[in-house]
Coordinates of C-alpha atoms in Angstrom, one line a residue:
M1 CA 49.4 -24.3 103.1
R2 CA 47.0 -21.5 103.9
P3 CA 44.7 -23.1 106.5
E4 CA 41.6 -21.1 105.7
L5 CA 41.4 -22.8 102.2
G6 CA 41.2 -26.4 103.6
R7 CA 42.3 -29.7 102.1
I8 CA 40.7 -31.6 99.3
D9 CA 41.0 -35.0 97.7
G10 CA 41.6 -35.9 94.0
T11 CA 37.9 -36.9 93.7
H12 CA 36.8 -33.5 94.8
L13 CA 39.1 -31.8 92.3
A14 CA 37.9 -34.1 89.5
V15 CA 34.3 -33.2 90.1
L16 CA 35.0 -29.4 90.4
L17 CA 37.1 -29.4 87.2
T18 CA 34.5 -31.5 85.3
L19 CA 31.6 -29.2 86.2
T20 CA 33.6 -26.1 85.5
I21 CA 34.7 -27.3 82.0
S22 CA 31.3 -28.8 81.1
A23 CA 29.4 -25.6 82.1
K24 CA 30.1 -24.1 78.7
I25 CA 27.4 -26.3 77.2
F26 CA 24.9 -23.9 78.7
L27 CA 26.4 -20.9 76.8
A28 CA 26.6 -20.2 73.1
L29 CA 29.4 -22.7 72.5
P30 CA 27.4 -25.1 70.3
S31 CA 26.3 -22.2 68.0
F32 CA 29.9 -21.0 67.5
L33 CA 31.1 -24.6 66.7
A34 CA 28.2 -25.0 64.2
T35 CA 29.2 -21.7 62.6
R36 CA 32.9 -22.7 62.3
V37 CA 32.9 -26.5 61.6
G38 CA 29.2 -27.5 61.2
G39 CA 28.6 -31.1 62.5
A40 CA 32.4 -31.7 63.0
G41 CA 32.3 -29.8 66.3
W42 CA 32.8 -33.0 68.3
I43 CA 36.0 -33.8 66.4
A44 CA 37.3 -30.3 66.9
L45 CA 36.6 -30.6 70.6
G46 CA 38.4 -33.9 70.7
V47 CA 41.5 -32.3 69.1
G48 CA 41.3 -29.6 71.7
A49 CA 41.1 -32.2 74.5
L50 CA 44.2 -33.9 73.2
V51 CA 46.1 -30.6 73.0
A52 CA 45.0 -29.8 76.6
T53 CA 46.1 -33.3 77.7
V54 CA 49.6 -32.6 76.3
S55 CA 49.6 -29.3 78.1
L56 CA 48.5 -31.1 81.3
F57 CA 51.5 -33.4 81.0
L58 CA 53.8 -30.4 80.9
V59 CA 52.1 -29.0 84.0
M60 CA 52.5 -32.2 85.9
A61 CA 56.2 -32.3 84.9
V62 CA 56.7 -28.8 86.3
L63 CA 54.8 -29.7 89.5
A64 CA 56.8 -32.8 90.0
R65 CA 59.9 -30.6 90.1
F66 CA 58.4 -28.4 92.7
P67 CA 56.5 -30.7 95.1
D68 CA 55.8 -28.0 97.7
S69 CA 54.5 -25.4 95.2
G70 CA 51.9 -24.8 92.6
L71 CA 52.3 -23.2 89.1
V72 CA 52.8 -19.7 90.6
G73 CA 55.5 -20.8 93.0
A74 CA 57.2 -22.7 90.2
A75 CA 57.2 -19.7 88.0
R76 CA 58.7 -17.6 90.7
A77 CA 61.3 -20.2 91.5
L78 CA 62.3 -20.6 87.9
A79 CA 62.2 -17.0 86.6
G80 CA 62.6 -15.0 89.8
P81 CA 59.9 -13.2 91.8
V82 CA 59.3 -10.3 89.4
V83 CA 59.4 -12.2 86.1
G84 CA 57.6 -15.1 87.6
R85 CA 54.7 -12.8 88.5
L86 CA 54.7 -11.4 85.0
L87 CA 54.5 -15.0 83.6
V88 CA 51.4 -15.9 85.5
A89 CA 49.7 -12.5 84.9
P90 CA 48.1 -13.7 81.6
L91 CA 46.6 -16.7 83.5
F92 CA 45.1 -14.3 86.1
L93 CA 43.6 -12.1 83.3
L94 CA 42.2 -15.2 81.6
F95 CA 40.4 -16.5 84.7
L96 CA 39.2 -13.0 85.6
A97 CA 37.9 -12.4 82.1
D98 CA 36.3 -15.8 82.1
T99 CA 34.5 -15.0 85.3
A100 CA 33.2 -11.7 84.0
L101 CA 32.1 -12.9 80.6
T102 CA 30.4 -16.0 82.0
A103 CA 28.5 -13.8 84.5
R104 CA 27.3 -11.6 81.6
Q105 CA 26.2 -14.4 79.4
F106 CA 24.4 -16.4 82.1
A107 CA 22.7 -13.2 83.5
A108 CA 21.5 -12.3 80.0
N109 CA 20.3 -15.8 79.4
F110 CA 18.3 -15.8 82.6
Q111 CA 16.8 -12.4 81.7
V112 CA 15.6 -13.5 78.3
A113 CA 14.4 -16.9 79.3
V114 CA 13.0 -16.4 82.8
L115 CA 13.1 -12.9 84.2
P116 CA 12.6 -10.5 81.2
R117 CA 11.8 -7.5 83.5
T118 CA 14.8 -7.9 85.8
P119 CA 17.8 -5.7 84.9
V120 CA 20.7 -7.8 83.6
E121 CA 23.0 -5.9 85.9
L122 CA 21.2 -7.1 89.0
L123 CA 21.2 -10.7 87.8
A124 CA 25.0 -10.6 87.1
A125 CA 25.6 -8.9 90.5
V126 CA 23.7 -11.7 92.2
L127 CA 25.6 -14.4 90.4
L128 CA 28.9 -12.9 91.2
L129 CA 27.9 -12.2 94.8
L130 CA 27.2 -15.9 95.3
A131 CA 30.5 -16.7 93.7
G132 CA 32.4 -14.3 95.9
L133 CA 30.6 -15.6 99.0
T134 CA 31.6 -19.2 98.1
V135 CA 35.2 -18.3 97.4
S136 CA 35.4 -16.4 100.7
L137 CA 34.4 -19.6 102.5
G138 CA 37.4 -21.5 101.1
L139 CA 38.4 -24.1 98.6
E140 CA 37.0 -27.0 100.7
T141 CA 33.6 -25.4 100.8
L142 CA 33.6 -24.9 97.1
V143 CA 34.4 -28.5 96.3
R144 CA 31.9 -29.8 98.7
I145 CA 29.2 -27.7 97.0
A146 CA 30.4 -29.1 93.7
M147 CA 30.2 -32.7 95.0
L148 CA 26.7 -32.2 96.3
F149 CA 25.2 -30.6 93.2
S150 CA 27.1 -32.7 90.7
L151 CA 24.8 -35.6 91.4
V152 CA 21.8 -33.3 90.9
I153 CA 23.1 -32.0 87.6
A154 CA 24.1 -35.4 86.3
S155 CA 20.8 -37.0 87.3
F156 CA 18.8 -34.4 85.4
F157 CA 21.1 -33.5 82.5
V158 CA 21.6 -37.0 81.1
P159 CA 17.9 -37.8 80.8
L160 CA 17.2 -34.4 79.2
A161 CA 19.9 -35.1 76.6
V162 CA 18.6 -38.6 75.9
A163 CA 15.0 -37.2 75.6
T164 CA 16.2 -35.0 72.6
L165 CA 17.3 -38.1 70.6
P166 CA 13.9 -38.8 68.9
A167 CA 14.1 -35.3 67.2
A168 CA 17.7 -35.8 66.1
D169 CA 18.8 -36.7 62.5
L170 CA 22.3 -38.0 62.4
G171 CA 22.5 -37.2 58.7
H172 CA 22.9 -33.5 59.7
L173 CA 26.3 -34.4 61.1
F174 CA 27.7 -35.2 57.7
P175 CA 30.1 -34.7 56.0
L176 CA 32.1 -36.0 58.9
L177 CA 34.9 -33.4 58.6
G178 CA 32.5 -30.5 57.9
P179 CA 34.4 -27.7 56.0
G180 CA 37.6 -29.9 55.8
L181 CA 40.4 -31.4 57.7
Y182 CA 42.5 -28.2 58.1
P183 CA 39.7 -26.0 59.4
V184 CA 38.7 -28.7 61.9
L185 CA 42.2 -29.1 63.2
A186 CA 42.7 -25.3 63.4
Q187 CA 39.4 -25.0 65.4
G188 CA 40.6 -27.9 67.5
W189 CA 43.8 -26.1 68.4
Q190 CA 41.8 -23.1 69.5
D191 CA 39.3 -25.3 71.3
S192 CA 42.1 -26.4 73.7
A193 CA 41.2 -23.2 75.5
L194 CA 37.8 -24.6 76.3
Y195 CA 39.6 -26.9 78.8
D196 CA 41.6 -24.0 80.3
E197 CA 40.1 -24.7 83.8
F198 CA 42.3 -27.8 84.1
L199 CA 45.1 -25.2 84.9
I200 CA 43.2 -24.7 88.2
L201 CA 45.0 -27.9 89.4
G202 CA 48.3 -26.1 89.2
L203 CA 46.9 -23.5 91.6
V204 CA 45.3 -25.9 94.1
A205 CA 48.0 -28.5 94.0
P206 CA 49.4 -27.4 97.4
Y207 CA 46.0 -28.1 99.0
V208 CA 45.4 -31.6 97.5
R209 CA 46.1 -34.4 100.0
H210 CA 47.7 -36.8 97.6
R211 CA 49.4 -35.1 94.6
R212 CA 49.6 -38.4 92.7
E213 CA 45.8 -38.0 92.2
L214 CA 46.2 -34.8 90.2
W215 CA 46.8 -36.5 86.8
R216 CA 43.8 -38.8 87.2
A217 CA 41.5 -36.0 88.3
S218 CA 42.5 -33.7 85.5
T219 CA 42.4 -36.3 82.7
L220 CA 39.0 -37.5 83.9
A221 CA 37.7 -33.9 83.9
I222 CA 39.0 -33.3 80.4
G223 CA 37.5 -36.5 79.1
I224 CA 34.1 -36.0 80.7
G225 CA 34.1 -32.4 79.7
W226 CA 34.7 -33.4 76.1
L227 CA 31.9 -35.9 76.2
A228 CA 29.4 -33.3 77.6
M229 CA 30.4 -30.6 75.1
A230 CA 30.6 -33.0 72.1
A231 CA 27.2 -34.4 73.0
I232 CA 25.4 -31.1 73.2
A233 CA 27.2 -29.7 70.1
S234 CA 26.3 -32.8 68.1
L235 CA 22.7 -32.9 69.3
T236 CA 22.2 -29.2 68.5
V237 CA 23.3 -29.8 64.9
A238 CA 21.4 -33.1 64.6
V239 CA 18.2 -31.5 65.7
F240 CA 18.4 -28.0 64.1
T241 CA 20.9 -28.6 61.3
G242 CA 24.2 -26.7 61.1
T243 CA 22.6 -23.5 59.7
G244 CA 19.8 -23.5 62.2
A245 CA 22.2 -24.2 65.2
A246 CA 24.4 -21.3 64.1
R247 CA 21.5 -18.9 64.6
L248 CA 20.5 -20.0 68.1
T249 CA 21.3 -17.7 71.0
F250 CA 20.8 -20.4 73.7
P251 CA 21.3 -23.8 72.0
A252 CA 21.0 -26.0 75.1
F253 CA 18.0 -24.1 76.4
T254 CA 16.3 -24.4 72.9
L255 CA 17.0 -28.1 73.0
A256 CA 15.4 -28.4 76.3
R257 CA 12.3 -26.5 75.1
S258 CA 11.9 -29.0 72.2
I259 CA 11.4 -31.9 74.6
I260 CA 7.8 -33.2 75.1
L261 CA 7.4 -36.1 77.5
G262 CA 3.9 -37.3 76.8
E263 CA 0.6 -35.3 76.7
F264 CA 0.9 -33.7 80.1
V265 CA 4.6 -32.9 80.5
E266 CA 5.7 -30.3 78.0
R267 CA 7.7 -27.7 79.9
V268 CA 10.8 -29.6 81.0
E269 CA 13.0 -26.5 80.4
A270 CA 12.1 -25.5 84.0
I271 CA 14.4 -28.3 85.1
F272 CA 17.0 -27.1 82.7
I273 CA 16.9 -23.6 84.2
F274 CA 17.6 -25.1 87.6
L275 CA 20.7 -26.9 86.2
W276 CA 21.7 -23.7 84.4
F277 CA 21.8 -21.8 87.7
L278 CA 23.8 -24.4 89.5
A279 CA 26.3 -24.8 86.7
A280 CA 26.8 -21.0 86.5
A281 CA 27.3 -20.6 90.2
I282 CA 29.9 -23.4 90.4
K283 CA 31.8 -22.3 87.3
Q284 CA 32.1 -18.7 88.3
S285 CA 33.1 -19.7 91.9
A286 CA 35.9 -21.9 90.5
T287 CA 37.3 -19.3 88.1
L288 CA 37.1 -16.5 90.6
M289 CA 38.8 -18.8 93.2
A290 CA 41.6 -19.3 90.6
A291 CA 42.1 -15.6 90.1
V292 CA 42.2 -15.0 93.9
L293 CA 44.7 -17.8 94.3
I294 CA 47.0 -16.5 91.7
V295 CA 47.2 -13.1 93.3
A296 CA 47.6 -14.6 96.8
Q297 CA 50.3 -17.0 95.8
A298 CA 52.2 -14.4 93.6
F299 CA 52.4 -11.9 96.4
D300 CA 52.6 -14.2 99.4
I301 CA 49.2 -13.0 100.8
E302 CA 48.4 -15.4 103.7
Q303 CA 44.7 -14.5 103.9
H304 CA 42.7 -14.8 100.6
R305 CA 39.5 -13.3 101.9
P306 CA 40.5 -9.6 101.6
L307 CA 41.1 -10.1 97.9
V308 CA 37.6 -11.5 97.2
P309 CA 35.5 -8.3 97.3
A310 CA 37.9 -6.4 95.1
L311 CA 38.2 -9.1 92.4
T312 CA 34.4 -9.7 92.5
V313 CA 33.7 -6.0 91.9
L314 CA 36.3 -5.9 89.2
A315 CA 34.8 -8.9 87.5
L316 CA 31.3 -7.3 87.7
S317 CA 32.7 -4.1 86.1
L318 CA 34.4 -6.1 83.3
A319 CA 31.2 -8.1 82.7
F320 CA 29.5 -5.0 81.1
F321 CA 32.4 -4.0 79.0
P322 CA 30.8 -5.8 76.0
P323 CA 27.7 -3.7 74.9
S324 CA 25.4 -6.7 74.3
L325 CA 25.0 -10.4 74.9
A326 CA 26.1 -11.2 71.3
A327 CA 29.2 -9.1 71.8
A328 CA 30.0 -10.8 75.1
A329 CA 29.5 -14.3 73.5
E330 CA 31.7 -13.3 70.5
L331 CA 34.4 -11.9 72.8
D332 CA 34.3 -15.1 74.9
F333 CA 34.4 -17.7 72.2
E334 CA 36.3 -15.8 69.5
T335 CA 38.8 -13.4 71.0
L336 CA 39.3 -14.8 74.5
R337 CA 39.5 -18.4 73.5
L338 CA 42.1 -17.6 70.8
E339 CA 44.2 -15.8 73.3
A340 CA 43.5 -18.4 76.0
S341 CA 44.8 -21.2 73.8
M342 CA 48.2 -19.4 73.8
V343 CA 48.2 -19.3 77.6
V344 CA 47.0 -23.0 77.9
I345 CA 49.8 -24.2 75.7
G346 CA 52.4 -21.5 76.1
L347 CA 52.7 -21.1 79.8
P348 CA 53.2 -24.8 80.7
L349 CA 55.6 -25.2 77.7
L350 CA 57.7 -22.2 78.9
L351 CA 57.8 -23.4 82.5
F352 CA 58.7 -26.9 81.3
I353 CA 61.6 -25.5 79.2
L354 CA 62.8 -23.5 82.2
T355 CA 62.8 -26.6 84.4
L356 CA 65.1 -28.3 81.8
V357 CA 67.4 -25.3 81.6
R358 CA 67.6 -24.6 85.3
R359 CA 68.2 -28.1 86.6
G360 CA 69.7 -28.2 90.1
R361 CA 68.4 -24.7 91.0
P362 CA 66.2 -24.1 94.1
R363 CA 63.0 -26.1 94.1
T364 CA 60.8 -23.6 96.0
A365 CA 59.8 -20.0 95.4
D366 CA 61.1 -19.1 98.9
A367 CA 64.5 -20.3 98.0
Q368 CA 64.6 -18.4 94.8
D369 CA 63.4 -15.2 96.6
E370 CA 66.3 -15.6 99.0
R371 CA 68.8 -15.7 96.2
T372 CA 67.3 -12.7 94.4

């Protein structure tokens, strides 16, 4: 174990994964679901959660075969150091692109909603700088920050969601299957990529005190993540109708602005913006940490800190590859999620097949390197 990263418990991991998965509710996800499947977004998200859980089972089977390694070490042990690194390269690109696109979307959202005269480049740089700083402090620091602010986010988010119920019309969620069974199932398969952060467990497994807690932590994160995303997706359609929800740039923020708590409390979106910032910082820190860990574990780099500035700058550069916020959101929830679903399903399946084929071979990456 690399000592500078620290040790974490299963509870810490569950909270970190839950916040990282659920943070997508603050982006354009509800709008894209409304465009694709109307009011059936919660069903598509449920299908995606089931697919992700199956993929999680495969990951756990691989990790059980390599008790001293994570996914990267398992890939190197099963396929050799060179091919193993190539196998985890798509996972690295996924987390790096996720970090970049999330920074771009959150920064643009902040600019439009709060700081219209502030350059979006500056806002994105600040968000990624905070993420890089957190990652440089280590995994234990990151999960402690997530534990601290999870209570704040939950204590404000749940009442805000409940406060939108008076404006909701459940009739807007029908027909139940939206455009039909096949489109909903197809969207659900793609939505498995919305839970891609559960793969972080395969990277931090060597730093978890009790590996038997990995399954519970990850399934809990997937389940709560589904509840959060399904709730916001359904509320958005119930309040604004499917057609109206599809036109919204910031669905969750628009929901918050629709809340009026009595005669003297009308601007509760200020609380939402605070939650928005916390969720953005934690999510980007987690995905950037994942990208850093993949490189460090793939190339046996003992100190992860020298990698942080380079990957942070790279993520900032990639964040402005899309020419606009709309293009960034489309690239995230259309192109990236489609490709990510192949990684979420394909990589664990391939490694699981290799564990079956190569039974009796070395169980650690170091042993495989010695044979190569």
